[in-house]
Amino acid sequence: MAKKLLNKSTGNILIFSVLILLISAPLFYFTTNYLYMEETDETLNLHKEEFMENDLPGFRIQDIAVWNKYNRNVSILPANGIKKDTVFVKGYFDKLENEDEPYRELNAPITIEGKPYTFSARINLIEKRDMVFSTGLLFLLIIVLMLTGILIITKTATRRLWKPFYITLEQIRGFEIDKNQKPEFPSTDIDEFNNLNASLERLIDKNTNIYNTQREFIENAAHELQTPLALFQSRIDIMLQLDLSKEQSVLVGSLNNDVARMNRLNKNLLLLSKIENENFPDKQEILLNEYIKKHLDFFTEQAKSKNLSIITEFTENLKIIVNPALLEVLLNNLFLNSIRHNVKNGKIVITIAGNTLAFLNSGQEAALSNDKLFNRFSKSDPSSQGNGLGLAIVKKITELNHWNISYSFYNSLHGFTITF
């Protein structure tokens, strides 16, 4: 599933920030704990050195009881066999707190009046835990605030930074080469975006020129072909009135069919050109139900060659505003498409429901390829007598009127649905 560039870049920053937080939080805790222990051990050693320098030289055995009574965390204890200074953590019951509390304790061997004793100094670690916890909580809060600020600033800055790109993207998305609406790209102070816009402008100009040249060529060719085709047709009509042999009649009949197809192709190309140039401005309100019924007899006659049944299912009246000539072309092409691509003894179902018109017809037992269905000169059946412009004209008429046309295949029926 595709992601937006902004979300993806912000997501990478978020993942990086979380990783930094997960790594830095325990690292901070262990570093703080180590530094505090170092400080605690240094304090214990300082107490020992002060005792050794200031108190021990004149200290007597009979002073031990008084010393221990008035010094809570520094005691003189009987010798416990240690040979050097020892630092460790030990729990003691605190009467005031009524619970065991951890202490960092230093035991050092000393001699009083020639007898061995142990100097014991300790520091309560609860205060250390509280301090480390408070410091860690403050650190976490600072980190979270910093990361949140970075994310917000980054997202805001990135959105502002990529705004010209999204404007360009929106312009390209709405661009249609046949509408002569050249997109206007924003000017930015970012070289990459300016290069992108310049490249797109060159590409649009080049393709627009090619499109206009092709359209002009088709229009000119269609106009120029009208006169020779008309002369060709008139001469064939004259030849058909002559006393021809059977072989000559077949040949002239074949020529007549080919000229008729060329005439239809020429007219359709001219019609497409007129639609693209929006030469059908006059519109009026038309009741679609009645319009179809009025022309139904003609197409029923056309459908007799394949013995097709035409069924109309109009659940309600549908009024549309459209140019009458274009509506006639639209319905003619949909009717002829349903007849031409049908099978013998098949059916055509015309439905009007809500704001939709649908032409359903039997035909080949597989769905058509939807990719090029409405392209010019595209044929689902290469052997068809059509010129491949019928559905392209239908598509252009729907686009001109801002309608939507779609293809479907359901219950062995091919369907073209127009939503008004």
Coordinates of C-alpha atoms in Angstrom, one line a residue:
M1 CA 0.0 0.0 0.0
A2 CA 1.4 3.3 -1.1
K3 CA 2.2 6.0 1.5
K4 CA 2.4 9.7 1.2
L5 CA 5.9 11.1 1.0
L6 CA 5.3 13.4 4.0
N7 CA 4.0 10.6 6.2
K8 CA 6.8 8.3 5.2
S9 CA 9.6 10.9 6.0
T10 CA 7.8 11.8 9.3
G11 CA 7.5 8.1 10.1
N12 CA 11.2 7.6 9.7
I13 CA 11.9 10.5 12.0
L14 CA 9.5 9.1 14.6
I15 CA 11.1 5.6 14.4
F16 CA 14.5 7.1 14.8
S17 CA 13.3 9.2 17.8
V18 CA 11.7 6.2 19.5
L19 CA 15.0 4.2 19.1
I20 CA 17.0 7.1 20.5
L21 CA 14.6 7.2 23.5
L22 CA 14.7 3.5 24.1
I23 CA 18.5 3.5 24.0
S24 CA 19.1 6.7 25.9
A25 CA 16.7 6.1 28.8
P26 CA 18.4 2.9 30.2
L27 CA 21.8 4.4 29.3
F28 CA 21.0 7.5 31.2
Y29 CA 19.8 5.4 34.2
F30 CA 22.9 3.2 34.4
T31 CA 25.2 6.2 33.9
T32 CA 23.5 8.2 36.6
N33 CA 23.5 5.2 38.9
Y34 CA 27.2 4.6 38.3
L35 CA 28.1 8.2 38.9
Y36 CA 26.0 8.3 42.1
M37 CA 27.7 5.2 43.4
E38 CA 31.1 6.7 42.7
E39 CA 30.0 9.8 44.6
T40 CA 28.7 7.7 47.5
D41 CA 31.9 5.7 47.7
E42 CA 34.0 8.9 47.6
T43 CA 31.9 10.3 50.5
L44 CA 32.4 7.1 52.5
N45 CA 36.1 7.3 52.0
L46 CA 36.1 10.9 53.0
H47 CA 34.3 10.0 56.3
K48 CA 36.9 7.3 56.9
E49 CA 39.9 9.7 56.2
E50 CA 38.4 12.3 58.5
F51 CA 38.1 9.7 61.3
M52 CA 41.6 8.4 60.7
E53 CA 43.1 11.9 60.8
N54 CA 41.0 13.7 63.4
D55 CA 39.6 11.1 65.8
L56 CA 41.5 7.9 65.7
P57 CA 44.9 9.2 67.1
G58 CA 43.3 10.0 70.5
F59 CA 40.5 7.4 70.4
R60 CA 40.2 4.9 73.3
I61 CA 38.4 1.7 73.6
Q62 CA 36.1 3.1 76.3
D63 CA 35.0 5.8 73.8
I64 CA 33.5 3.3 71.4
A65 CA 30.2 3.0 73.2
V66 CA 29.7 6.8 73.4
W67 CA 30.8 7.2 69.7
N68 CA 28.3 4.5 68.5
K69 CA 25.5 6.1 70.5
Y70 CA 25.8 9.5 69.0
N71 CA 26.9 8.6 65.5
R72 CA 24.0 7.0 63.5
N73 CA 25.8 6.1 60.3
V74 CA 29.5 5.9 61.4
S75 CA 30.2 3.0 63.9
I76 CA 33.2 1.3 65.5
L77 CA 32.5 -2.5 65.3
P78 CA 34.5 -5.5 66.5
A79 CA 37.0 -6.8 64.0
N80 CA 35.3 -9.0 61.4
G81 CA 38.5 -10.3 59.8
I82 CA 38.7 -8.0 56.8
K83 CA 42.2 -7.0 55.7
K84 CA 41.4 -4.1 53.4
D85 CA 38.6 -1.5 52.8
T86 CA 35.4 -3.2 51.6
V87 CA 32.4 -1.5 50.0
F88 CA 29.1 -3.2 49.6
V89 CA 25.3 -2.8 49.7
K90 CA 23.4 -4.1 52.7
G91 CA 19.8 -3.7 54.0
Y92 CA 19.0 -2.4 57.5
F93 CA 15.7 -2.1 59.3
D94 CA 14.7 1.6 59.7
K95 CA 12.6 2.1 62.8
L96 CA 11.3 5.4 61.6
E97 CA 10.2 4.1 58.2
N98 CA 9.4 0.6 59.7
E99 CA 10.9 -1.2 56.8
D100 CA 14.2 -2.5 55.5
E101 CA 16.2 0.1 53.5
P102 CA 19.3 -0.4 51.4
Y103 CA 22.6 1.2 52.4
R104 CA 25.9 1.6 50.8
E105 CA 28.5 0.6 53.5
L106 CA 32.2 0.9 53.9
N107 CA 34.1 -1.4 56.2
A108 CA 37.8 -0.6 57.0
P109 CA 40.2 -2.3 59.4
I110 CA 41.5 0.0 62.2
T111 CA 43.5 -0.4 65.4
I112 CA 42.5 1.2 68.7
E113 CA 45.0 0.9 71.6
G114 CA 46.7 -2.0 69.8
K115 CA 43.5 -4.1 69.2
P116 CA 41.8 -4.6 65.9
Y117 CA 38.4 -3.1 65.1
T118 CA 36.3 -2.3 62.1
F119 CA 35.4 1.2 61.0
S120 CA 31.9 1.1 59.5
A121 CA 30.3 4.1 57.6
R122 CA 27.1 3.9 55.6
I123 CA 24.8 6.1 53.4
N124 CA 21.1 5.4 52.8
L125 CA 20.5 4.6 49.1
I126 CA 16.8 5.4 49.3
E127 CA 17.6 9.1 48.8
K128 CA 19.8 8.0 45.8
R129 CA 16.9 6.1 44.3
D130 CA 14.5 9.0 44.7
M131 CA 17.0 11.3 43.2
V132 CA 17.8 9.0 40.3
F133 CA 14.0 8.5 39.7
S134 CA 13.3 12.2 39.8
T135 CA 16.2 12.9 37.5
G136 CA 15.2 10.1 35.2
L137 CA 11.6 11.3 35.1
L138 CA 12.8 14.9 34.3
F139 CA 15.1 13.5 31.6
L140 CA 12.3 11.5 30.1
L141 CA 10.0 14.5 30.1
I142 CA 12.6 16.7 28.5
I143 CA 13.3 14.0 25.8
V144 CA 9.6 13.5 25.1
L145 CA 9.0 17.3 24.9
M146 CA 12.0 17.7 22.6
L147 CA 11.0 14.8 20.3
T148 CA 7.4 16.0 20.2
G149 CA 8.7 19.5 19.3
I150 CA 11.0 18.1 16.7
L151 CA 8.2 16.0 15.1
I152 CA 5.8 18.9 15.0
I153 CA 8.4 21.4 13.7
T154 CA 9.6 18.8 11.1
K155 CA 6.1 18.0 9.9
T156 CA 5.1 21.6 9.7
A157 CA 8.4 22.5 7.9
T158 CA 8.2 19.5 5.6
R159 CA 4.6 20.3 4.7
R160 CA 5.5 23.9 3.9
L161 CA 8.6 22.7 2.0
W162 CA 6.7 20.2 -0.1
K163 CA 3.7 22.5 -0.7
P164 CA 4.9 23.5 -4.3
F165 CA 5.3 19.8 -5.2
Y166 CA 1.7 19.0 -4.2
I167 CA 0.4 22.1 -6.0
T168 CA 2.3 20.8 -9.1
L169 CA 0.8 17.4 -8.6
E170 CA -2.7 18.8 -8.3
Q171 CA -2.2 20.8 -11.5
I172 CA -1.0 17.8 -13.4
R173 CA -3.9 15.6 -12.1
G174 CA -6.4 18.2 -13.4
F175 CA -4.7 18.8 -16.7
E176 CA -6.5 17.6 -19.9
I177 CA -4.6 18.1 -23.1
D178 CA -7.8 18.6 -25.2
K179 CA -9.1 21.4 -22.9
N180 CA -6.3 23.9 -23.7
Q181 CA -5.9 24.7 -20.0
K182 CA -2.2 24.8 -19.5
P183 CA -1.4 24.4 -15.8
E184 CA 0.3 27.2 -13.9
F185 CA 3.1 25.9 -11.7
P186 CA 4.2 27.9 -8.7
S187 CA 7.5 29.6 -8.5
T188 CA 9.7 28.3 -5.7
D189 CA 13.2 29.0 -4.2
I190 CA 14.0 25.2 -4.5
D191 CA 16.0 24.3 -7.6
E192 CA 14.7 20.7 -7.8
F193 CA 11.0 21.9 -7.9
N194 CA 11.8 24.6 -10.4
N195 CA 13.6 22.0 -12.6
L196 CA 10.6 19.7 -12.3
N197 CA 8.2 22.4 -13.2
A198 CA 10.3 23.5 -16.2
S199 CA 10.5 19.9 -17.4
L200 CA 6.8 19.4 -17.1
E201 CA 6.1 22.7 -18.9
R202 CA 8.3 21.6 -21.8
L203 CA 6.7 18.2 -21.9
I204 CA 3.1 19.7 -21.9
D205 CA 4.0 22.2 -24.6
K206 CA 5.5 19.5 -26.8
N207 CA 2.6 17.1 -26.4
T208 CA 0.0 19.9 -26.8
N209 CA 1.6 21.0 -30.0
I210 CA 1.6 17.4 -31.3
Y211 CA -2.0 16.9 -30.2
N212 CA -3.1 20.2 -31.9
T213 CA -1.2 19.3 -35.1
Q214 CA -2.8 15.8 -35.2
R215 CA -6.3 17.3 -34.6
E216 CA -5.8 20.0 -37.2
F217 CA -4.6 17.3 -39.7
I218 CA -7.6 15.1 -39.0
E219 CA -10.0 18.1 -39.4
N220 CA -8.4 19.2 -42.6
A221 CA -8.2 15.7 -44.0
A222 CA -11.9 15.1 -43.1
H223 CA -12.9 18.3 -44.8
E224 CA -10.8 17.7 -47.9
L225 CA -12.1 14.1 -48.2
Q226 CA -15.7 15.3 -48.3
T227 CA -15.7 16.4 -51.9
P228 CA -13.8 13.5 -53.5
L229 CA -15.9 11.0 -51.5
A230 CA -19.1 12.7 -52.6
L231 CA -17.9 12.5 -56.3
F232 CA -16.9 8.9 -55.8
Q233 CA -20.2 8.1 -54.3
S234 CA -22.2 9.8 -57.1
R235 CA -20.2 7.9 -59.8
I236 CA -20.7 4.6 -58.1
D237 CA -24.5 5.4 -58.0
I238 CA -24.3 6.1 -61.7
M239 CA -22.5 2.8 -62.3
L240 CA -25.1 0.9 -60.3
Q241 CA -27.8 2.1 -62.7
L242 CA -25.9 0.7 -65.8
D243 CA -26.4 -2.8 -67.2
L244 CA -23.6 -4.6 -65.5
S245 CA -22.5 -8.2 -65.5
K246 CA -22.8 -10.2 -62.3
E247 CA -19.0 -9.8 -61.5
Q248 CA -19.2 -6.1 -62.2
S249 CA -22.2 -5.7 -59.9
V250 CA -20.4 -7.5 -57.1
L251 CA -17.3 -5.3 -57.6
V252 CA -19.3 -2.1 -57.7
G253 CA -21.4 -3.2 -54.7
S254 CA -18.2 -3.8 -52.7
L255 CA -16.9 -0.4 -53.7
N256 CA -20.2 1.2 -52.6
N257 CA -19.9 -0.5 -49.2
D258 CA -16.3 0.7 -48.8
V259 CA -17.2 4.3 -49.8
A260 CA -20.1 4.2 -47.3
R261 CA -17.8 3.2 -44.5
M262 CA -15.4 5.9 -45.5
N263 CA -18.2 8.4 -45.4
R264 CA -19.2 7.3 -41.9
L265 CA -15.6 7.5 -40.7
N266 CA -15.3 11.0 -42.2
K267 CA -18.5 12.2 -40.6
N268 CA -17.5 10.7 -37.2
L269 CA -14.1 12.4 -37.3
L270 CA -15.7 15.7 -38.1
L271 CA -18.2 15.1 -35.3
L272 CA -15.4 14.4 -32.8
S273 CA -13.6 17.5 -33.9
K274 CA -16.7 19.6 -33.4
I275 CA -17.3 18.1 -29.9
E276 CA -13.7 18.8 -28.9
N277 CA -14.1 22.4 -30.1
E278 CA -17.4 22.6 -28.1
N279 CA -19.4 23.7 -31.1
F280 CA -22.7 22.6 -29.5
P281 CA -23.5 25.4 -27.1
D282 CA -27.3 25.3 -27.4
K283 CA -28.9 23.1 -24.7
Q284 CA -32.4 22.5 -23.6
E285 CA -34.3 20.3 -21.1
I286 CA -35.3 17.0 -22.5
L287 CA -37.4 14.2 -21.0
L288 CA -35.1 11.2 -21.8
N289 CA -37.9 8.6 -21.5
E290 CA -40.0 10.2 -24.3
Y291 CA -37.0 10.9 -26.4
I292 CA -36.0 7.2 -26.4
K293 CA -39.5 6.0 -27.1
K294 CA -39.8 8.4 -30.0
H295 CA -36.7 6.9 -31.7
L296 CA -37.4 3.3 -30.7
D297 CA -39.2 2.2 -33.9
F298 CA -36.2 3.0 -36.0
F299 CA -33.9 0.9 -33.9
T300 CA -36.4 -1.9 -33.6
E301 CA -36.3 -2.0 -37.4
Q302 CA -32.5 -2.1 -37.3
A303 CA -32.6 -5.0 -34.8
K304 CA -34.8 -7.2 -37.0
S305 CA -31.8 -8.4 -39.0
K306 CA -30.6 -10.3 -35.8
N307 CA -34.1 -10.9 -34.4
L308 CA -33.3 -8.9 -31.3
S309 CA -35.8 -8.1 -28.7
I310 CA -35.7 -4.6 -27.2
I311 CA -36.9 -4.2 -23.6
T312 CA -37.4 -0.9 -21.9
E313 CA -37.5 -0.6 -18.1
F314 CA -38.3 3.0 -17.1
T315 CA -39.0 3.2 -13.4
E316 CA -39.2 7.0 -13.4
N317 CA -39.0 10.0 -15.6
L318 CA -35.5 11.5 -16.1
K319 CA -35.0 15.0 -17.4
I320 CA -31.6 16.2 -18.6
I321 CA -30.2 19.4 -20.0
V322 CA -28.3 18.7 -23.2
N323 CA -27.8 19.7 -26.9
P324 CA -30.5 17.7 -28.8
A325 CA -28.1 16.9 -31.7
L326 CA -25.5 15.5 -29.3
L327 CA -28.2 13.5 -27.4
E328 CA -29.3 11.9 -30.7
V329 CA -25.7 11.0 -31.6
L330 CA -25.2 9.5 -28.1
L331 CA -28.3 7.4 -28.2
N332 CA -27.7 6.3 -31.9
N333 CA -24.2 5.1 -31.0
L334 CA -25.3 3.2 -27.9
F335 CA -28.2 1.6 -29.9
L336 CA -25.9 0.7 -32.8
N337 CA -23.2 -0.6 -30.5
S338 CA -25.8 -2.9 -28.7
I339 CA -27.1 -4.2 -32.1
R340 CA -23.7 -4.6 -33.8
H341 CA -22.1 -6.5 -31.0
N342 CA -25.2 -8.7 -30.2
V343 CA -25.9 -12.2 -31.2
K344 CA -28.9 -13.6 -33.1
N345 CA -32.0 -13.9 -31.1
G346 CA -30.4 -11.8 -28.4
K347 CA -31.8 -8.9 -26.5
I348 CA -31.3 -5.3 -25.6
V349 CA -32.5 -3.9 -22.3
I350 CA -32.7 -0.1 -21.8
T351 CA -33.2 1.0 -18.2
I352 CA -33.8 4.4 -16.6
A353 CA -33.5 4.5 -12.8
G354 CA -32.7 7.4 -10.6
N355 CA -30.2 9.6 -12.5
T356 CA -28.8 6.7 -14.7
L357 CA -29.4 5.4 -18.2
A358 CA -28.2 1.9 -19.0
F359 CA -27.9 -0.1 -22.3
L360 CA -27.6 -3.8 -21.6
N361 CA -27.1 -6.3 -24.4
S362 CA -26.3 -10.0 -24.9
G363 CA -23.2 -10.8 -26.8
Q364 CA -19.9 -12.7 -26.3
E365 CA -19.7 -14.7 -23.2
A366 CA -16.8 -12.7 -21.6
A367 CA -16.2 -9.3 -20.4
L368 CA -14.6 -6.7 -22.7
S369 CA -11.2 -5.2 -21.9
N370 CA -11.9 -2.0 -20.2
D371 CA -8.5 -0.4 -20.8
K372 CA -9.1 0.8 -24.4
L373 CA -12.8 0.4 -24.7
F374 CA -13.5 4.1 -25.2
N375 CA -10.3 4.8 -27.3
R376 CA -10.6 5.9 -30.9
F377 CA -10.4 3.1 -33.5
S378 CA -10.5 0.5 -30.7
K379 CA -12.6 -2.6 -31.6
S380 CA -13.4 -5.6 -29.4
D381 CA -14.1 -7.5 -32.6
P382 CA -11.7 -6.8 -35.5
S383 CA -14.1 -8.2 -38.0
S384 CA -16.8 -5.7 -37.0
Q385 CA -18.0 -3.3 -39.8
G386 CA -17.8 -0.4 -37.4
N387 CA -14.9 2.1 -37.5
G388 CA -14.1 2.1 -33.8
L389 CA -15.3 5.6 -33.1
G390 CA -18.8 5.0 -31.7
L391 CA -17.9 4.6 -28.1
A392 CA -15.1 7.3 -28.4
I393 CA -17.8 9.8 -29.5
V394 CA -20.1 8.6 -26.6
K395 CA -17.2 9.2 -24.2
K396 CA -16.5 12.7 -25.5
I397 CA -20.2 13.7 -25.3
T398 CA -20.4 12.5 -21.6
E399 CA -17.2 14.4 -20.8
L400 CA -18.5 17.5 -22.5
N401 CA -21.6 17.4 -20.3
H402 CA -19.7 16.3 -17.2
W403 CA -21.5 13.0 -17.1
N404 CA -19.9 9.6 -16.2
I405 CA -20.0 6.5 -18.4
S406 CA -19.0 3.0 -17.2
Y407 CA -18.9 -0.5 -18.5
S408 CA -20.0 -3.7 -16.7
F409 CA -20.6 -7.4 -17.5
Y410 CA -23.2 -9.1 -15.3
N411 CA -25.5 -12.1 -15.9
S412 CA -24.1 -12.5 -19.4
L413 CA -25.1 -8.9 -20.3
H414 CA -22.7 -6.2 -21.4
G415 CA -23.7 -2.9 -19.9
F416 CA -23.0 0.8 -20.6
T417 CA -24.3 3.0 -17.8
I418 CA -24.4 6.8 -18.0
T419 CA -24.8 8.7 -14.7
F420 CA -26.1 12.2 -15.2

